[in-house]
Coordinates of C-alpha atoms and ligand atoms in Angstrom, one line a residue:
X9 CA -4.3 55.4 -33.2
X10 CA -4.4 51.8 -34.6
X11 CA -4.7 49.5 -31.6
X12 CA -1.5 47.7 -29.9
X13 CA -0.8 44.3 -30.5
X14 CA -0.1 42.5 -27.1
X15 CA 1.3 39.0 -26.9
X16 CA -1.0 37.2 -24.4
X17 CA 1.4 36.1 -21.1
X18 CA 2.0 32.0 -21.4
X19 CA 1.7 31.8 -17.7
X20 CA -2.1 31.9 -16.7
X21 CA -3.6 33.5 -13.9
X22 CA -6.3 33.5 -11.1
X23 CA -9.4 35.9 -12.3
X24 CA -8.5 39.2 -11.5
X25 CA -11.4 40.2 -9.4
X26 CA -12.4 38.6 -6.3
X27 CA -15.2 38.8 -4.4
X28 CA -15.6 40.6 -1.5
X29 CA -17.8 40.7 1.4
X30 CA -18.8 44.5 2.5
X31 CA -21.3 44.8 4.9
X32 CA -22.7 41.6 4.5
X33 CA -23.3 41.6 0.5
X34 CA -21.1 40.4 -1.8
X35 CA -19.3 42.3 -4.0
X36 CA -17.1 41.7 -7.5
X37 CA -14.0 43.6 -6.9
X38 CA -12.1 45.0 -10.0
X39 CA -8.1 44.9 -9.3
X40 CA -5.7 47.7 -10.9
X41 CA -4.2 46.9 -14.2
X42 CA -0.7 47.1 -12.3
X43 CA -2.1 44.3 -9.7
X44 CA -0.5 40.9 -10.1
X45 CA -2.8 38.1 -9.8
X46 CA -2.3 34.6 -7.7
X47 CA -0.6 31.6 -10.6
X48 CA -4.1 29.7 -11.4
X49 CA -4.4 26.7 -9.2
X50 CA -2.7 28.2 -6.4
X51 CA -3.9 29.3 -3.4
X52 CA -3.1 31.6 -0.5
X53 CA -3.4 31.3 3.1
X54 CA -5.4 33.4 5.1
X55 CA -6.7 34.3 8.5
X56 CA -8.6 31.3 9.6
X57 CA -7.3 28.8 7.2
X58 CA -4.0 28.9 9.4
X59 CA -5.9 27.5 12.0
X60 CA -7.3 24.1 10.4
X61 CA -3.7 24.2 8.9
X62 CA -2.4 24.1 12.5
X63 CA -5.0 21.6 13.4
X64 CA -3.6 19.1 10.7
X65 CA 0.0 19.7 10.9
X66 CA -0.2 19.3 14.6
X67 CA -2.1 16.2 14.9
X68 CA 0.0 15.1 11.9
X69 CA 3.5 15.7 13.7
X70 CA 1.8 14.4 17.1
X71 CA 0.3 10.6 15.7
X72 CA 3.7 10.1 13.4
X73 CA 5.5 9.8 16.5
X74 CA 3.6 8.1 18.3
X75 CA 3.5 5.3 15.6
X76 CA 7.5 5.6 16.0
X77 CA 7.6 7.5 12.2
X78 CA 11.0 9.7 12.1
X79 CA 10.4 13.2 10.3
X80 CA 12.6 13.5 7.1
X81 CA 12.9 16.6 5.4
X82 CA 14.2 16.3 1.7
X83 CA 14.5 19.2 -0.9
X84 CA 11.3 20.5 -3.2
X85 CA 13.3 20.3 -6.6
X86 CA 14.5 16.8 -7.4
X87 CA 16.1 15.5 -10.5
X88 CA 14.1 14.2 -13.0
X89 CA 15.2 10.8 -13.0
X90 CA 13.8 10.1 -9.9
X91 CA 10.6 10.1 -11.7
X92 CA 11.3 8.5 -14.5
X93 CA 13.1 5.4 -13.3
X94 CA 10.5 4.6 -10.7
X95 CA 8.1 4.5 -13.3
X96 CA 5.4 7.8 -13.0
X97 CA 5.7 7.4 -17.2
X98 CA 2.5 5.7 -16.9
X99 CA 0.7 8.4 -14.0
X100 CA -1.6 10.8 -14.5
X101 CA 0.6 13.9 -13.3
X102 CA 2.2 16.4 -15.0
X103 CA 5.7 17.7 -13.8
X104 CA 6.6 21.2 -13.6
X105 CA 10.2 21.8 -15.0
X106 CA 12.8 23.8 -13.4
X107 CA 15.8 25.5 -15.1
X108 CA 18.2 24.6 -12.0
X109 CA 21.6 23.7 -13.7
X110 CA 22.4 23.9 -17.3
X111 CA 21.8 20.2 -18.7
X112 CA 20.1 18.9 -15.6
X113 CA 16.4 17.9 -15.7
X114 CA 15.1 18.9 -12.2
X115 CA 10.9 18.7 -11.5
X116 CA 8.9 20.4 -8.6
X117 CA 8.4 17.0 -6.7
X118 CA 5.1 15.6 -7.6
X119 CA 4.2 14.0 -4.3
X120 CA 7.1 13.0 -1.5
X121 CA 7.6 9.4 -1.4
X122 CA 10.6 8.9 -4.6
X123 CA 12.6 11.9 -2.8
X124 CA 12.0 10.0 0.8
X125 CA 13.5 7.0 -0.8
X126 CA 16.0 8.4 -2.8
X127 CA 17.0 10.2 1.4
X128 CA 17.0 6.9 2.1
X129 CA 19.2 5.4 -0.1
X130 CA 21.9 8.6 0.2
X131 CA 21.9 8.8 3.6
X132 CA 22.5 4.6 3.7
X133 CA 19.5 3.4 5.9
X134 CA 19.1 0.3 4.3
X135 CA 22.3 -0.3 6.7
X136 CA 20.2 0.2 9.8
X137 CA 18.1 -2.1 11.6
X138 CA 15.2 -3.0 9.4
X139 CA 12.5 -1.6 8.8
X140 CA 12.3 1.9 8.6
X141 CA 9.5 3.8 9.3
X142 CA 9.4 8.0 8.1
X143 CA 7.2 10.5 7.6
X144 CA 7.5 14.1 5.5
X145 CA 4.9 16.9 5.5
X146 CA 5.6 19.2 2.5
X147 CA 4.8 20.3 -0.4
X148 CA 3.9 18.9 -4.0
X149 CA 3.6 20.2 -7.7
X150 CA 1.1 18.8 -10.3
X151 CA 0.1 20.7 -13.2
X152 CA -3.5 19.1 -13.0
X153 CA -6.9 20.2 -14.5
X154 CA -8.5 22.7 -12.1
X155 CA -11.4 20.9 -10.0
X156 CA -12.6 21.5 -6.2
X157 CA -10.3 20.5 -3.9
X158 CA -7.6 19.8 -6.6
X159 CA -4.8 22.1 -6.5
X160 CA -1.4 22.5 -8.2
X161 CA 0.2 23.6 -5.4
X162 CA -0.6 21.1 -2.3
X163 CA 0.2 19.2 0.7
X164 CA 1.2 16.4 2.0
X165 CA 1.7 14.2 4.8
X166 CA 3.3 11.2 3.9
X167 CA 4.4 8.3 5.5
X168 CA 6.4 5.1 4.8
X169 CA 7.2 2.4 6.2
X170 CA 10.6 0.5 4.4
X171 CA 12.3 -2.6 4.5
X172 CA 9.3 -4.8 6.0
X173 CA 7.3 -7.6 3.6
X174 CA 4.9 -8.3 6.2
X175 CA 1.4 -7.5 6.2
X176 CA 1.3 -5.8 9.5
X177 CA 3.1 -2.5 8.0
X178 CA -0.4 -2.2 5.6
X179 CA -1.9 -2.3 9.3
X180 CA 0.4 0.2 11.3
X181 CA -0.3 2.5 7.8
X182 CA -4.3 2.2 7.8
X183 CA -4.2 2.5 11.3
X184 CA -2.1 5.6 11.7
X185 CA -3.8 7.2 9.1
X186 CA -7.4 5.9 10.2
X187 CA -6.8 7.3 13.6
X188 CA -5.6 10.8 12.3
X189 CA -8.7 11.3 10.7
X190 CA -10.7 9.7 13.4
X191 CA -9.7 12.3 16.0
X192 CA -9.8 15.1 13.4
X193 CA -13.8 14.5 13.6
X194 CA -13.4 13.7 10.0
X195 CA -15.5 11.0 9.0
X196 CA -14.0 8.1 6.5
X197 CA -14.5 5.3 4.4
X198 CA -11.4 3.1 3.8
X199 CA -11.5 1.2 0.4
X200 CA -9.0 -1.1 0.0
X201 CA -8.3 -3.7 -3.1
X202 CA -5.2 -6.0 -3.7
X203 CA -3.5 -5.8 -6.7
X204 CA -1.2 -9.2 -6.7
X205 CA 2.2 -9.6 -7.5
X206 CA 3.5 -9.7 -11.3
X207 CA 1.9 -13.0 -11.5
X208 CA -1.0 -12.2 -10.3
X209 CA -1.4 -9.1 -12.9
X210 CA 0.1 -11.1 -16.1
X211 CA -3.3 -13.0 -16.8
X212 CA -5.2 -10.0 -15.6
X213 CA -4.4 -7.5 -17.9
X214 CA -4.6 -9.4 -21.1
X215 CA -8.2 -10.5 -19.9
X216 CA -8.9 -6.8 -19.0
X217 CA -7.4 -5.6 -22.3
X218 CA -9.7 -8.1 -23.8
X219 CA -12.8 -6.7 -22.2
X220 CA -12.5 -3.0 -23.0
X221 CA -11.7 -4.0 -26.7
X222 CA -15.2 -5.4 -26.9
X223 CA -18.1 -4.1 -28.4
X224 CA -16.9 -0.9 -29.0
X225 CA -16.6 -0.1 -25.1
X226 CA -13.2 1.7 -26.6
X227 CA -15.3 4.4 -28.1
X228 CA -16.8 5.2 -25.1
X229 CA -14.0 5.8 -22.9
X230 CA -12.7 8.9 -22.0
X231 CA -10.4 10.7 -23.8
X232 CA -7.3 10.1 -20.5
X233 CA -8.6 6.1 -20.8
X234 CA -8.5 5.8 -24.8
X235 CA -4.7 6.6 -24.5
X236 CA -4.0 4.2 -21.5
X237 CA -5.7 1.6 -22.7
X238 CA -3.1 -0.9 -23.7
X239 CA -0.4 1.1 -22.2
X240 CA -1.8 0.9 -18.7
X241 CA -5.3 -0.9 -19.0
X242 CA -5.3 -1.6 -15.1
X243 CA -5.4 2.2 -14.7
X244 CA -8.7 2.5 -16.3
X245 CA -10.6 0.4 -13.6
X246 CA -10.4 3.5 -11.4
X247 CA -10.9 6.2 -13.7
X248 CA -13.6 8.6 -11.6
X249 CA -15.3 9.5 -15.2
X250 CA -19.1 8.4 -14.7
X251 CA -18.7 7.6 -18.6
X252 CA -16.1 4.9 -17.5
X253 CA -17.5 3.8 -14.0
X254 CA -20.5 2.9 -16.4
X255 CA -18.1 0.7 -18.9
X256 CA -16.4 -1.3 -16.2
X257 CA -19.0 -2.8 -15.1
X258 CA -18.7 -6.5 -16.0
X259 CA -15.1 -6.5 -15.7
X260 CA -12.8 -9.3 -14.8
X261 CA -12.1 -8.9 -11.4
X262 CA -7.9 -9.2 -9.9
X263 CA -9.6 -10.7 -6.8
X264 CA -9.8 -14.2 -9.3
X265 CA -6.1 -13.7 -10.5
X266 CA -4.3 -13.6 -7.4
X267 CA -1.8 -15.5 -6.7
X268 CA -1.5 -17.8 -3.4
X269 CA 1.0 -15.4 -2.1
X270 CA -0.6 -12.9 -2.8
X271 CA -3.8 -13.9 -1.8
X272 CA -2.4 -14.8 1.9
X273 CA -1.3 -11.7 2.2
X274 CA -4.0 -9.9 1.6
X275 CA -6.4 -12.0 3.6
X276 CA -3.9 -11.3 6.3
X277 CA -3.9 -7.2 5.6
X278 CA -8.1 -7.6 6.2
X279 CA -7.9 -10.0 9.2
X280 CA -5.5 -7.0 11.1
X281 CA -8.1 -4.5 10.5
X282 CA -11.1 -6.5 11.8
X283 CA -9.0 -7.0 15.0
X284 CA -8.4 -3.3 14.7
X285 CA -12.1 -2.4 14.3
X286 CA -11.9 -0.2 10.9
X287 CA -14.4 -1.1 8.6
X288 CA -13.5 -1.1 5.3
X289 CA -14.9 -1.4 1.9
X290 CA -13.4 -4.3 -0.6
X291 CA -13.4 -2.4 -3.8
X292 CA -12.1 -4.2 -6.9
X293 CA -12.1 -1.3 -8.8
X294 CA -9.5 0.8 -6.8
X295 CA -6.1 0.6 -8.8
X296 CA -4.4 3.8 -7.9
X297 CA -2.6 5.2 -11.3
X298 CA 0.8 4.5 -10.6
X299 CA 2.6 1.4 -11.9
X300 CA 4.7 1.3 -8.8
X301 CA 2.1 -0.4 -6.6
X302 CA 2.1 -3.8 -5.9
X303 CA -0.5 -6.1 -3.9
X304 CA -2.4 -3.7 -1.0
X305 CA -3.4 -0.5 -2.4
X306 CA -5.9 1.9 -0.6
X307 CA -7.3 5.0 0.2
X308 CA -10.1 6.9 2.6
X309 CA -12.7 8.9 1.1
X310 CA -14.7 11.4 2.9
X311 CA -18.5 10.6 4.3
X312 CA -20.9 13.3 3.6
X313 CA -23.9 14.1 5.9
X314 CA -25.5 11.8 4.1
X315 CA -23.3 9.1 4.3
X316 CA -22.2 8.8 0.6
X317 CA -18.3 8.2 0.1
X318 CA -16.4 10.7 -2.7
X319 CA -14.4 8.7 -4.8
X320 CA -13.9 12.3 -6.4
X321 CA -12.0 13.9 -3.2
X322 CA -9.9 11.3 -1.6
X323 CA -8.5 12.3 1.2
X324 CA -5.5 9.9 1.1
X325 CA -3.9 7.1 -1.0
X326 CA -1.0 4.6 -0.5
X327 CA 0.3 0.8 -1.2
X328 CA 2.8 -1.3 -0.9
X329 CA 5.6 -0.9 -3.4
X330 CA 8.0 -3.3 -3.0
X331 CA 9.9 -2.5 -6.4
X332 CA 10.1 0.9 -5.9
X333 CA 13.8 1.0 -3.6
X334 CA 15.0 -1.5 -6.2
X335 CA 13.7 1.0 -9.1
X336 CA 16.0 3.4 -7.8
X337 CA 19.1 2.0 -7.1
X338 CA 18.9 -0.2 -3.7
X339 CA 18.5 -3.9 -3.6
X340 CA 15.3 -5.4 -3.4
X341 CA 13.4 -4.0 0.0
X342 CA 9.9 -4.2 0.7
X343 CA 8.0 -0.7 0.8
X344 CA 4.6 0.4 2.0
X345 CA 3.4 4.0 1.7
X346 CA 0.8 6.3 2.1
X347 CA -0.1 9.9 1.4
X348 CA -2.3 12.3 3.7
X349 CA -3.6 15.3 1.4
X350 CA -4.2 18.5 4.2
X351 CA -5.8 20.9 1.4
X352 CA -8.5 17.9 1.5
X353 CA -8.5 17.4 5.1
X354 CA -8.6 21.5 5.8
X355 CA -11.7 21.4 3.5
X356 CA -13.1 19.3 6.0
X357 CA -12.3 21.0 9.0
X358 CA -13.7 23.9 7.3
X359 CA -16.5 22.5 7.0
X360 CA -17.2 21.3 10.4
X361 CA -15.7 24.5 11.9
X362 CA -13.4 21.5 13.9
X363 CA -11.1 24.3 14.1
X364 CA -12.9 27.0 15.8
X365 CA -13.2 24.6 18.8
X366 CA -9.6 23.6 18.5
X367 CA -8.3 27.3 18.9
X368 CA -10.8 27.7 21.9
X369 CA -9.1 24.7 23.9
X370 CA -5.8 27.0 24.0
X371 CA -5.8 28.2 27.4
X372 CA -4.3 31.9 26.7
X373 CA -2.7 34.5 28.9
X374 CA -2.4 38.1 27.5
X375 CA 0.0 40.2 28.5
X376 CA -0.8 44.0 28.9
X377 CA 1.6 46.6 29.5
X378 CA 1.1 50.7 30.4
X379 CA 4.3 52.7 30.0
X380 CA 7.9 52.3 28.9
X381 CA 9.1 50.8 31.9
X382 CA 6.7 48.2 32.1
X383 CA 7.1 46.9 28.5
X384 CA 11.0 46.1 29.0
X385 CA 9.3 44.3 32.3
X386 CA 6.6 43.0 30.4
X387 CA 9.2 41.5 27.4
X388 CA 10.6 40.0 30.1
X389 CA 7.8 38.1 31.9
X390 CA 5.9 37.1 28.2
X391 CA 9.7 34.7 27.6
X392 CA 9.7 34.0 31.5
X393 CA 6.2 32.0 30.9
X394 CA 6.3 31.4 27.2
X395 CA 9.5 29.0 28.4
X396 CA 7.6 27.5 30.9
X397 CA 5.0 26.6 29.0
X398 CA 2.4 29.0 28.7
X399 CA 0.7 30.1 25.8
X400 CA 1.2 33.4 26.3
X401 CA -0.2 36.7 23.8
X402 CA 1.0 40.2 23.7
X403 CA 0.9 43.4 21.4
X404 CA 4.0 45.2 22.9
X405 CA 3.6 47.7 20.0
X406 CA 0.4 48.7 21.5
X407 CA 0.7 51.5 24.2
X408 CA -3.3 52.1 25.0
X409 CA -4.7 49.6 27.4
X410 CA -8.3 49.2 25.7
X411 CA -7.1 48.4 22.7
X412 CA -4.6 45.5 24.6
X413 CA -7.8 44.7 26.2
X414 CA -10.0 44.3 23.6
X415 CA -7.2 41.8 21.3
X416 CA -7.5 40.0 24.5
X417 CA -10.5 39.4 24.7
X418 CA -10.9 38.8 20.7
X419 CA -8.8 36.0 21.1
X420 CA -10.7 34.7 23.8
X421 CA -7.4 34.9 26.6
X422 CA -8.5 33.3 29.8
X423 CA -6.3 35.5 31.6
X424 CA -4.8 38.9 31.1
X425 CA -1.8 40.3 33.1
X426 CA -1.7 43.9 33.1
X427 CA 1.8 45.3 34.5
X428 CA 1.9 49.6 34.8
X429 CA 4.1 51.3 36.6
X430 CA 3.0 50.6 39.9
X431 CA 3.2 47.1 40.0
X432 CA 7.0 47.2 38.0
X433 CA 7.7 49.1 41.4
X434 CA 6.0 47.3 43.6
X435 CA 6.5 43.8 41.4
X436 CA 3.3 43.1 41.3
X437 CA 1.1 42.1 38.8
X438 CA -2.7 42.7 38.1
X439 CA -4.0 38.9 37.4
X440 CA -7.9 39.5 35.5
X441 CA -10.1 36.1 35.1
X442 CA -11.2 37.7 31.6
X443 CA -14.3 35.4 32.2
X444 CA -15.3 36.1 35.3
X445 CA -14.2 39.5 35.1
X446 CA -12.3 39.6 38.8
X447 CA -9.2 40.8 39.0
X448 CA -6.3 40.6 42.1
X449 CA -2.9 41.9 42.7
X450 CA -0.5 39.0 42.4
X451 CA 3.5 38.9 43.5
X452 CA 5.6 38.4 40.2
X453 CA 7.6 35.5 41.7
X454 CA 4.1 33.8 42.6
X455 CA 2.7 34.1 38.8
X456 CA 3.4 30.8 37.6
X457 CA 2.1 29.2 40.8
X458 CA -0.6 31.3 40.2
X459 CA -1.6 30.5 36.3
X460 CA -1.1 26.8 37.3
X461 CA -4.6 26.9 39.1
X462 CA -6.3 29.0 36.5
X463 CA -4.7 27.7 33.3
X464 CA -3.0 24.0 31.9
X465 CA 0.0 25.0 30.6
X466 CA 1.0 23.7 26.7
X467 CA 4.4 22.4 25.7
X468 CA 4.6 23.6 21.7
X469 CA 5.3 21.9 18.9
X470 CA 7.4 22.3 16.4
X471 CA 6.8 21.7 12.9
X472 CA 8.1 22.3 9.0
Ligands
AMP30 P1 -1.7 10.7 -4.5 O1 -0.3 11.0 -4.3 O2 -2.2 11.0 -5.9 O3 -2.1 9.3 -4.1 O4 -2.5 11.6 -3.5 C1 -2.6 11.4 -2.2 C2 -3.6 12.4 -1.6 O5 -3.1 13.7 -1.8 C3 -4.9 12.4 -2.3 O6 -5.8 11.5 -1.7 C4 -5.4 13.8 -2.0 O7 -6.0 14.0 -0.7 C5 -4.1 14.6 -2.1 N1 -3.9 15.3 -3.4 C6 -3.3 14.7 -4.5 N2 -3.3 15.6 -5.5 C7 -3.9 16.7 -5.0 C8 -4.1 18.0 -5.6 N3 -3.8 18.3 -6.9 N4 -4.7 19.0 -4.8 C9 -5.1 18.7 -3.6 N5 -4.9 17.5 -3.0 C10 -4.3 16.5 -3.7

C-alpha cells in the first residue's frame, strides 16, 4: 500500500517524550500517538513549582501594598491598536492574533502596561488626585525564539506609577522592586542608564547611525540589528548578541547628549538611590527595545555564585514613559513603569530551594477524622479555625487514620487533631504535637485557646 501523505500540523509542539525519573535513573518516555503534546514554549505547572509560584505572588501582592500600588485587573485579549499606537512597531515581540470579532484585530497582550493604561484612561483616573500608582500580575504572550528562561507563555508583575514627572517615582519603582527581590534571597544587580528627552536623542542617533555605518561594522551585525539599524539604531546598543556587544564598543555615548533637563533628572534619580543604599551599575549601553521610553530606563539582572550579572536573563525591566498616556488618547501625563518577570524569579527560587523553607514556616494543623459522625464534626471544626485564621489541612475523603497520619506528617503539620467518635460525644478533641509526638485530650471550645500556644495563626492572602 503506497504510503499516506500527511500534511504536517502548522501549530508546533513540545517533544513528545519526556523524561522520566524511575528509581533514580532517567528515562526517555515515548507518549501514544493519540497523546496531545504541551504548545512549544509553554509550560505547565507542577507539584513544587506551585510553591515558588506562591512565594512570588505572595510577596508580590504583600510589597505592592505596602508601597500604596492598587491591584488592577484588565482582560488578556486587547485590541490591536493599543499596540500599534503606543509604538511596539519598533519592539522585538511578536503578537499572537486572536479571531475575537469579525473585522477586529485583537492580540494576546504582550506584557501589561498599554492595557493598565488604556484601564486607566476608560475608567477616567486621570480625574483623580494625581499620581496614580497600580500594579497587575498576569499573564503575557510573545511568540519569541525558544531560550532558557524565555517563554511564550509568562508572567508578570507590573507596576506603574502615572501622572508624576518627578524623579522620586524612578525611586519608589527601583525601591519596590529592589526590595522584592532583596527579601526573596534573590541576589541583584540594578543597571540603570538615561535615555534623555527628544532633544537629548536627536543628535544621538544620527551620531550613532554614523558609527555603525563605518567600516563595515554593518556586516557584522546580527541579522535582528541589520534590520533596525536606521529604523531603530538606539535599539542596537543593547542587543545581548556577543557579535554586537563586540561592535559597540567605541560608541557615542547618550550620557554626552543629554540635555540639562534631562541631565538634572537623572542625577537626581541616582542621588535617591545612594540615600536608599542600592548600588547600582551606570550602563550606557542599556536601551530597553521599546521606543516608548524616555529618560530613566533600568532593569536587575541576576548574580550568580560567582558574582557575574546575566544580561541574558533579566529579571525585570521598566522606565519612564511620559508619551505613552498621550500615545493613547489622554493628555500629556508623566508615566513610570516597571515589569517583574516570575518565570525568572521562580528559576531563582528553584534554584536556591527559597521555597522549600518558605512552605516549612507555615505553621499547619491537620485535621483527622475516624467515622461518619465525626467527619460532619470534623467539616465543621476545619471552617471553625480555617476562619480564624489557621492554616488548617484535611483529607475528609480519607476514612483510615494512618494514611491521615502519614499526609500529616508529609506536609510537615505541627499539629494534628484527631476527632473519633468518642470525643464527638464527649467533645473532645485529641491535640498531637506531631514533633514531639505527645498527645492530650483537649475540650472543643478550648481549641483555639489551645493552638494559640502551640501555633501563630496566618491571615491568607488573596491573589489573581
Ligand atoms: P519586558 O516587558 O520585555 O521589559 O520584560 C520584563 C521582564 O519580564 C523581563 O526582565 C523578564 O524577567 C520577563 N520576561 C519578558 N519576556 C519573557 C519571556 N518570554 N519569558 C519569560 N520571562 C520574560
Amino acid at each position: 500500500m503506497p504510503k499516506q501523505k500527511t500534511t504536517a500540523s502548522p501549530i508546533k509542539k513540545a517533544p513528545t517524550h519526556a523524561t522520566k525519573e524511575v528509581a533514580g535513573v532517567k528515562r526517555v518516555e515515548k507518549k501514544s500517538a493519540k497523546a496531545v503534546g504541551r504548545l512549544l514554549g509553554l509550560k505547565d505547572y507542577v507539584g513544587t513549582d506551585f510553591l515558588s509560584w506562591d512565594l512570588a505572588m505572595t510577596k508580590a501582592w504583600e510589597l505592592a501594598r505596602i508601597f500604596g500600588f492598587s491591584a488592577l485587573r484588565t482582560p488578556i485579549i486587547e485590541d490591536f491598536d493599543l499596540y500599534k499606537k503606543s509604538t511596539r512597531k519598533n519592539s522585538d515581540k511578536e503578537f499572537y492574533f486572536v479571531d475575537f470579532e469579525r473585522g477586529e484585530k485583537a492580540v494576546l497582550r504582550p506584557e501589561l502596561t498599554q492595557g493598565m493604561i488604556r484601564s486607566y484612561l476608560e475608567n477616567k483616573m486621570e480625574e483623580l488626585p494625581q499620581p496614580i500608582r497600580l500594579f497587575s500580575v498576569g499573564p503575557i504572550y510573545r511568540q519569541e525564539k525558544m531560550a532558557t528562561g524565555r517563554y511564550r507563555e509568562s508572567n508578570q508583575f507590573d507596576l506603574e506609577i502615572i501622572g508624576e514627572k518627578k524623579p522620586m517615582s524612578e525611586a519608589v519603582l527601583i525601591n519596590t522592586a529592589y526590595r522584592y527581590f532583596k527579601e526573596l534571597g534573590i541576589n541583584v544587580q540594578l543597571q540603570i542608564n538615561s535615555l534623555g528627552d527628544t532633544d537629548s536623542r536627536k543628535e544621538f542617533n544620527s551620531k550613532l547611525l554614523a558609527f555603525y555605518k563605518e567600516r563595515g561594522r554593518r556586516s557584522k551585525l546580527c541579522n535582528h540589528c541589520k534590520k533596525n539599524l536606521g529604523k531603530n539604531s538606539l535599539a542596537l546598543l543593547d542587543c545581548r548578541e556577543d557579535s554586537c556587544i563586540k561592535i559597540r564598543e567605541g560608541a557615542p555615548q547618550i550620557a554626552d547628549y543629554l540635555s540639562a533637563a534631562s541631565r538634572e533628572h537623572f542625577g537626581k534619580v541616582l542621588e535617591y538611590l545612594d540615600e536608599l543604599g542600592i548600588p547600582y551599575n551606570f550602563n550606557s549601553y542599556l536601551v530597553r527595545g521599546l521606543s516608548y521610553y524616555n529618560d530613566t530606563v533600568f532593569e536587575f539582572w541576576p548574580v550568580g555564585d560567582d558574582g557575574v550579572a546575566n544580561s541574558k536573563l533579566a529579571l525585570a525591566g521598566g522606565g519612564r514613559c511620559d508619551s505613552l498616556v498621550e500615545s493613547l488618547g489622554g493628555k500629556a501625563t508623566p508615566c513610570v513603569g516597571l515589569a517583574i518577570g516570575l518565570e525568572r524569579a521562580m528559576i531563582k527560587l528553584k534554584e536556591k530551594n527559597s521555597f522549600a523553607t518558605y512552605a516549612d514556616e507555615e505553621e499547619l494543623v491537620y485535621i483527622a477524622q475516624i467515622g461518619e459522625q465525626a467527619k460532619t464534626k470534623a467539616l465543621l471544626l476545619f471552617e471553625e479555625l480555617r476562619t480564624a485564621g489557621f492554616n488548617v489541612r484535611q483529607s475528609f475523603s480519607v476514612d483510615s487514620l494512618r494514611t491521615q497520619i502519614e499526609e500529616a506528617n508529609a506536609l510537615k503539620a505541627k499539629i494534628t487533631l484527631v476527632l473519633g467518635k468518642k470525643e464527638v460525644m464527649d467533645e473532645t478533641i485529641l491535640m498531637r504535637d506531631m514533633e514531639s509526638g505527645v498527645q492530650e485530650i483537649v475540650a472543643q471550645k478550648k481549641i483555639k485557646e489551645k493552638l494559640d500556644k502551640k501555633i501563630i495563626r496566618k491571615v491568607g492572602v488573596i491573589y489573581g
